[in-house]
Amino acid sequence: LSVKIFVLAGFLAISGSIFTSCSKTKGCKIDADDMYDASADEADNTKCNLVATENKFFGTYVGSESCNSGGDTYAVVVEDASGDYKIKIKNLYNFNQIIVTADVKQKNFTIPSQTPMPGITLSGSGSLNANTITINFQLSDGVDTDNCTFTGNK
């Protein structure tokens, strides 16, 4: 009888470690989100926070721009754009008709190539550090390209 109890106890100990090692952690698996959890085994996107990830960018940033063609001081407005993990950037190049959409990835964003107005192509990237936004972008009219950096504070 004591051998059976010993074998049964050993089996339970082994079974417990097998079942314990199979538990999976759940977390946000959307890498664009601030709550992204690379170590999570399973996606539980209820742990993501789309609103906070996008909203931290929203606001008016007053700053300066430095381009190949020269510099300027003005304000850029960042707002919500339709679609998940997207923001709208207004007034780049100090031109209120230039409105572009950017894809957010945590504190960074990418401005895919787009035509904000006829004959003008713009692309770039940027980041947010506390209340300071930095936007590196290229603007082209098909003949000339101006490489610019805008840095502004909320």
XYZ file of N, CA and C in Angstrom:
462
model
N 0.815 -1.196 0.000
C 0.000 0.000 0.000
C 0.859 1.262 0.000
N 1.953 1.288 0.758
C 2.806 2.481 0.794
C 3.481 2.721 -0.547
N 3.751 1.651 -1.311
C 4.335 1.811 -2.642
C 3.317 2.478 -3.571
N 2.050 2.057 -3.468
C 1.018 2.650 -4.300
C 0.850 4.142 -3.981
N 0.873 4.494 -2.708
C 0.736 5.904 -2.315
C 1.923 6.703 -2.838
N 3.129 6.132 -2.726
C 4.326 6.800 -3.213
C 4.253 7.021 -4.730
N 3.806 5.995 -5.478
C 3.672 6.096 -6.929
C 2.590 7.125 -7.288
N 1.469 7.081 -6.559
C 0.388 8.030 -6.805
C 0.844 9.470 -6.521
N 1.569 9.679 -5.440
C 2.076 11.016 -5.103
C 3.051 11.492 -6.177
N 3.906 10.599 -6.659
C 4.852 10.947 -7.731
C 4.124 11.306 -9.010
N 3.098 10.559 -9.346
C 2.313 10.838 -10.542
C 1.629 12.200 -10.442
N 1.047 12.498 -9.288
C 0.378 13.789 -9.095
C 1.370 14.945 -9.183
N 2.546 14.761 -8.631
C 3.564 15.822 -8.693
C 3.983 16.082 -10.138
N 4.188 15.015 -10.895
C 4.586 15.162 -12.303
C 3.439 15.781 -13.101
N 2.207 15.311 -12.879
C 1.053 15.849 -13.597
C 0.884 17.337 -13.310
N 1.040 17.714 -12.048
C 0.900 19.120 -11.676
C 1.922 19.987 -12.382
N 3.158 19.522 -12.504
C 4.174 20.338 -13.174
C 3.925 20.398 -14.673
N 3.375 19.343 -15.236
C 3.062 19.349 -16.663
C 1.960 20.367 -16.939
N 0.875 20.318 -16.147
C -0.238 21.226 -16.380
C 0.140 22.672 -16.047
N 0.968 22.873 -15.045
C 1.390 24.229 -14.688
C 2.236 24.828 -15.805
N 3.118 24.032 -16.401
C 3.998 24.566 -17.437
C 3.247 24.869 -18.729
N 2.014 24.399 -18.856
C 1.247 24.647 -20.070
C 0.399 25.902 -19.987
N 0.347 26.553 -18.823
C -0.481 27.760 -18.749
C 0.132 28.852 -19.618
N -0.733 29.601 -20.268
C -0.271 30.620 -21.200
C -0.623 31.995 -20.653
N 0.272 32.939 -20.866
C -0.019 34.313 -20.467
C -0.720 35.009 -21.624
N -1.674 35.846 -21.263
C -2.423 36.584 -22.266
C -2.039 38.053 -22.180
N -2.007 38.705 -23.334
C -1.678 40.123 -23.353
C -1.982 40.743 -24.697
N -1.764 42.039 -24.781
C -1.988 42.768 -26.023
C -0.918 42.354 -27.034
N -1.335 41.852 -28.165
C -0.390 41.397 -29.195
C -0.390 42.311 -30.421
N -0.917 43.527 -30.274
C -0.876 44.514 -31.357
C 0.340 45.384 -31.105
N 1.382 45.226 -31.912
C 2.653 45.898 -31.614
C 2.599 47.416 -31.760
N 1.550 47.950 -32.352
C 1.397 49.404 -32.447
C 0.934 50.005 -31.125
N 0.362 49.186 -30.255
C -0.260 49.658 -29.024
C 0.761 49.888 -27.917
N 0.509 50.905 -27.089
C 1.380 51.178 -25.936
C 1.430 50.010 -24.969
N 0.377 49.205 -24.911
C 0.294 48.083 -23.966
C 0.803 46.768 -24.571
N 1.470 46.827 -25.714
C 1.976 45.632 -26.389
C 2.810 44.793 -25.425
N 2.553 43.499 -25.418
C 3.276 42.565 -24.548
C 3.911 41.478 -25.405
N 5.177 41.673 -25.718
C 5.893 40.718 -26.572
C 6.015 39.342 -25.926
N 5.959 39.285 -24.607
C 6.135 37.997 -23.925
C 4.834 37.208 -23.797
N 3.714 37.802 -24.158
C 2.427 37.104 -24.055
C 2.382 35.935 -25.039
N 1.843 34.822 -24.554
C 1.714 33.628 -25.394
C 0.450 33.677 -26.256
N -0.579 34.334 -25.739
C -1.864 34.394 -26.428
C -2.338 35.831 -26.511
N -3.017 36.147 -27.578
C -3.569 37.496 -27.745
C -4.823 37.663 -26.905
N -4.829 38.722 -26.127
C -6.029 39.184 -25.433
C -6.059 40.680 -25.668
N -6.616 41.054 -26.812
C -6.539 42.450 -27.219
C -7.465 43.361 -26.428
N -8.207 42.796 -25.446
C -8.919 43.656 -24.507
C -7.915 44.348 -23.589
N -6.690 43.862 -23.551
C -5.633 44.485 -22.745
C -4.941 45.626 -23.497
N -5.292 45.823 -24.775
C -4.736 46.925 -25.556
C -5.472 48.215 -25.207
N -4.859 49.344 -25.528
C -5.495 50.625 -25.246
C -5.319 51.555 -26.441
N -6.118 51.329 -27.472
C -6.082 52.121 -28.703
C -6.267 53.605 -28.424
N -7.226 53.944 -27.578
C -7.538 55.349 -27.311
C -6.334 56.071 -26.720
N -5.713 55.505 -25.703
C -4.551 56.153 -25.083
C -3.373 56.211 -26.038
N -3.196 55.166 -26.847
C -2.083 55.139 -27.802
C -2.200 56.284 -28.794
N -3.395 56.545 -29.293
C -3.590 57.634 -30.257
C -3.686 58.996 -29.573
N -4.455 59.081 -28.477
C -4.753 60.365 -27.851
C -3.533 61.121 -27.353
N -2.484 60.443 -26.988
C -1.307 61.155 -26.474
C -0.697 62.079 -27.526
N -0.966 61.811 -28.805
C -0.456 62.661 -29.887
C -1.315 63.908 -30.109
N -2.590 63.851 -29.750
C -3.531 64.918 -30.101
C -3.145 66.238 -29.455
N -3.241 67.305 -30.230
C -2.987 68.636 -29.700
C -2.340 69.529 -30.732
N -2.006 70.734 -30.290
C -1.336 71.721 -31.125
C 0.103 71.846 -30.651
N 1.026 71.745 -31.578
C 2.451 71.818 -31.280
C 3.034 73.057 -31.956
N 3.609 73.940 -31.177
C 4.246 75.144 -31.700
C 5.740 74.883 -31.727
N 6.353 75.121 -32.884
C 7.775 74.846 -32.984
C 8.405 75.402 -34.228
N 9.559 74.875 -34.532
C 10.310 75.371 -35.683
C 10.603 74.237 -36.649
N 10.754 74.640 -37.890
C 11.033 73.717 -38.983
C 12.362 74.106 -39.620
N 13.137 73.104 -39.912
C 14.398 73.311 -40.617
C 14.370 72.454 -41.874
N 14.531 73.103 -43.041
C 14.473 72.417 -44.334
C 15.708 72.779 -45.160
N 15.911 72.016 -46.232
C 16.965 72.378 -47.188
C 16.753 73.793 -47.696
N 15.481 74.173 -47.855
C 15.151 75.481 -48.430
C 15.175 76.610 -47.405
N 15.291 76.297 -46.125
C 15.290 77.323 -45.084
C 14.502 76.876 -43.876
N 14.144 77.816 -43.019
C 13.429 77.489 -41.790
C 12.177 78.309 -41.617
N 11.374 77.938 -40.632
C 10.127 78.630 -40.365
C 9.687 78.276 -38.950
N 8.804 79.073 -38.374
C 8.211 78.804 -37.069
C 6.698 78.836 -37.237
N 6.022 77.799 -36.732
C 4.574 77.712 -36.897
C 4.014 76.626 -35.997
N 2.719 76.352 -36.108
C 2.051 75.328 -35.310
C 1.542 74.197 -36.197
N 1.638 72.993 -35.677
C 1.099 71.786 -36.321
C 0.006 71.254 -35.406
N -1.098 70.805 -35.995
C -2.211 70.247 -35.224
C -2.294 68.755 -35.518
N -2.392 67.950 -34.458
C -2.546 66.500 -34.600
C -3.917 66.118 -34.054
N -4.680 65.402 -34.882
C -6.044 65.005 -34.537
C -6.257 63.531 -34.832
N -7.442 63.070 -34.456
C -7.844 61.698 -34.748
C -8.075 61.541 -36.250
N -7.704 60.400 -36.769
C -7.978 60.049 -38.166
C -8.829 58.794 -38.159
N -9.574 58.574 -39.213
C -10.379 57.360 -39.263
C -9.445 56.161 -39.402
N -9.719 55.143 -38.634
C -8.903 53.931 -38.665
C -8.127 53.772 -37.370
N -7.858 52.532 -37.019
C -7.119 52.226 -35.800
C -5.650 52.573 -35.951
N -5.096 53.141 -34.901
C -3.676 53.497 -34.830
C -3.280 54.442 -35.965
N -4.127 55.453 -36.177
C -3.867 56.467 -37.204
C -4.102 57.852 -36.607
N -3.295 58.807 -37.039
C -3.478 60.199 -36.648
C -3.455 61.073 -37.893
N -4.051 62.256 -37.769
C -4.067 63.227 -38.850
C -3.166 64.390 -38.436
N -2.265 64.811 -39.329
C -1.352 65.917 -39.062
C -1.690 67.049 -40.026
N -1.968 68.234 -39.458
C -2.373 69.386 -40.270
C -1.314 70.489 -40.193
N -1.138 71.171 -41.280
C -0.322 72.379 -41.393
C 1.187 72.120 -41.475
N 1.590 70.946 -41.888
C 3.029 70.732 -42.125
C 3.490 71.704 -43.201
N 4.725 72.103 -43.112
C 5.330 73.030 -44.070
C 4.683 74.410 -43.965
N 3.978 74.627 -42.818
C 3.268 75.881 -42.553
C 2.275 76.213 -43.679
N 1.627 75.149 -44.166
C 0.676 75.307 -45.258
C -0.595 74.578 -44.841
N -1.631 75.320 -44.485
C -2.823 74.704 -43.891
C -3.565 73.749 -44.819
N -3.257 73.757 -46.099
C -3.895 72.799 -47.005
C -3.200 71.441 -46.985
N -2.051 71.357 -46.323
C -1.356 70.068 -46.236
C -1.856 69.333 -44.993
N -2.607 68.269 -45.242
C -3.134 67.399 -44.194
C -2.759 65.972 -44.575
N -2.029 65.294 -43.685
C -1.593 63.932 -43.975
C -2.031 62.998 -42.849
N -2.087 61.730 -43.165
C -2.420 60.694 -42.201
C -1.168 59.877 -41.910
N -0.974 59.557 -40.628
C 0.197 58.784 -40.206
C -0.255 57.533 -39.459
N 0.555 56.485 -39.557
C 0.321 55.230 -38.853
C 1.120 55.242 -37.560
N 0.434 55.059 -36.436
C 1.064 55.119 -35.118
C 1.595 53.757 -34.708
N 2.775 53.755 -34.114
C 3.328 52.550 -33.488
C 3.962 52.985 -32.174
N 3.156 52.883 -31.114
C 3.515 53.324 -29.777
C 3.854 54.815 -29.781
N 5.092 55.219 -29.562
C 5.438 56.649 -29.517
C 5.997 57.147 -30.841
N 5.948 56.318 -31.853
C 6.463 56.674 -33.174
C 5.340 56.642 -34.200
N 5.593 57.253 -35.340
C 4.606 57.196 -36.414
C 5.315 57.292 -37.757
N 4.637 56.774 -38.774
C 5.136 56.796 -40.143
C 4.102 57.494 -41.016
N 4.580 58.394 -41.851
C 3.714 59.064 -42.819
C 3.991 58.407 -44.167
N 3.125 57.488 -44.585
C 3.353 56.859 -45.893
C 3.218 57.901 -47.004
N 3.851 57.646 -48.111
C 3.804 58.583 -49.229
C 2.364 58.856 -49.631
N 2.011 60.138 -49.708
C 0.654 60.538 -50.080
C 0.688 61.891 -50.774
N -0.396 62.205 -51.410
C -0.515 63.451 -52.163
C -1.540 64.337 -51.454
N -1.077 65.202 -50.539
C -2.022 66.017 -49.778
C -2.680 67.120 -50.601
N -2.072 67.454 -51.738
C -2.669 68.417 -52.666
C -2.085 68.150 -54.048
N -2.745 68.569 -55.102
C -2.279 68.259 -56.459
C -0.823 68.675 -56.691
N -0.032 67.714 -57.199
C 1.357 67.980 -57.538
C 2.332 67.908 -56.381
N 1.859 67.661 -55.154
C 2.722 67.618 -53.976
C 2.676 66.213 -53.365
N 3.854 65.625 -53.168
C 3.974 64.328 -52.514
C 4.718 64.521 -51.208
N 4.241 63.868 -50.150
C 4.853 64.002 -48.835
C 4.942 62.640 -48.179
N 6.065 62.372 -47.517
C 6.234 61.150 -46.730
C 7.170 61.481 -45.574
N 7.192 60.617 -44.569
C 8.100 60.876 -43.459
C 7.850 59.980 -42.271
N 8.365 60.425 -41.132
C 8.215 59.686 -39.887
C 8.397 60.656 -38.735
N 8.062 60.191 -37.539
C 8.220 61.062 -36.391
C 8.096 60.312 -35.092
N 8.203 61.089 -34.002
C 8.121 60.495 -32.674
C 7.614 61.533 -31.682
N 7.142 61.032 -30.557
C 6.669 61.873 -29.469
C 7.464 61.522 -28.230
N 8.058 62.541 -27.607
C 8.803 62.361 -26.367
C 8.236 63.356 -25.368
N 7.446 62.858 -24.419
C 6.710 63.694 -23.470
C 5.789 64.608 -24.280
N 5.991 65.917 -24.253
C 5.137 66.845 -25.004
C 5.824 67.412 -26.230
N 6.909 66.788 -26.654
C 7.659 67.262 -27.828
C 7.487 66.289 -28.984
N 7.036 66.827 -30.107
C 6.883 66.016 -31.323
C 7.999 66.387 -32.297
N 8.544 65.380 -32.940
C 9.549 65.577 -33.988
C 9.039 64.883 -35.237
N 8.997 65.643 -36.329
C 8.500 65.101 -37.604
C 9.567 65.327 -38.664
N 10.071 64.247 -39.224
C 11.009 64.307 -40.352
C 10.209 63.965 -41.603
N 10.241 64.865 -42.585
C 9.442 64.600 -43.775
C 10.126 65.135 -45.026
N 9.705 64.559 -46.140
C 10.175 64.965 -47.460
C 8.966 65.426 -48.250
N 9.094 66.600 -48.828
C 8.021 67.168 -49.630
C 8.566 67.387 -51.030
N 7.826 66.907 -52.035
C 8.291 67.028 -53.413
C 7.187 67.572 -54.308
N 7.592 68.424 -55.247
C 6.645 68.929 -56.237
C 6.845 68.244 -57.588
N 7.603 67.159 -57.581
C 7.884 66.427 -58.816
C 9.182 66.854 -59.470
N 9.679 68.040 -59.111
C 10.947 68.547 -59.639
C 11.961 68.648 -58.509
N 11.574 69.323 -57.442
C 12.452 69.521 -56.295
C 11.904 68.788 -55.076
N 12.827 68.335 -54.211
C 12.457 67.699 -52.953
C 13.065 68.503 -51.817
N 12.257 68.810 -50.824
C 12.717 69.530 -49.642
C 12.667 68.561 -48.462
N 13.796 68.351 -47.814
C 13.889 67.499 -46.631
C 13.786 68.393 -45.405
N 12.853 68.079 -44.521
C 12.554 68.963 -43.393
C 12.458 68.187 -42.081
N 12.688 68.932 -40.988
C 12.441 68.441 -39.637
C 11.669 69.513 -38.885
N 10.520 69.127 -38.359
C 9.730 70.010 -37.508
C 9.828 69.493 -36.091
N 10.127 70.367 -35.141
C 10.127 70.018 -33.721
C 9.243 71.023 -32.997
N 8.234 70.526 -32.284
C 7.302 71.414 -31.598
C 6.892 70.897 -30.239
N 6.439 71.810 -29.394
C 5.982 71.475 -28.044
C 4.498 71.739 -27.904
N 3.828 70.866 -27.171
C 2.388 70.973 -26.933
C 2.146 72.031 -25.879
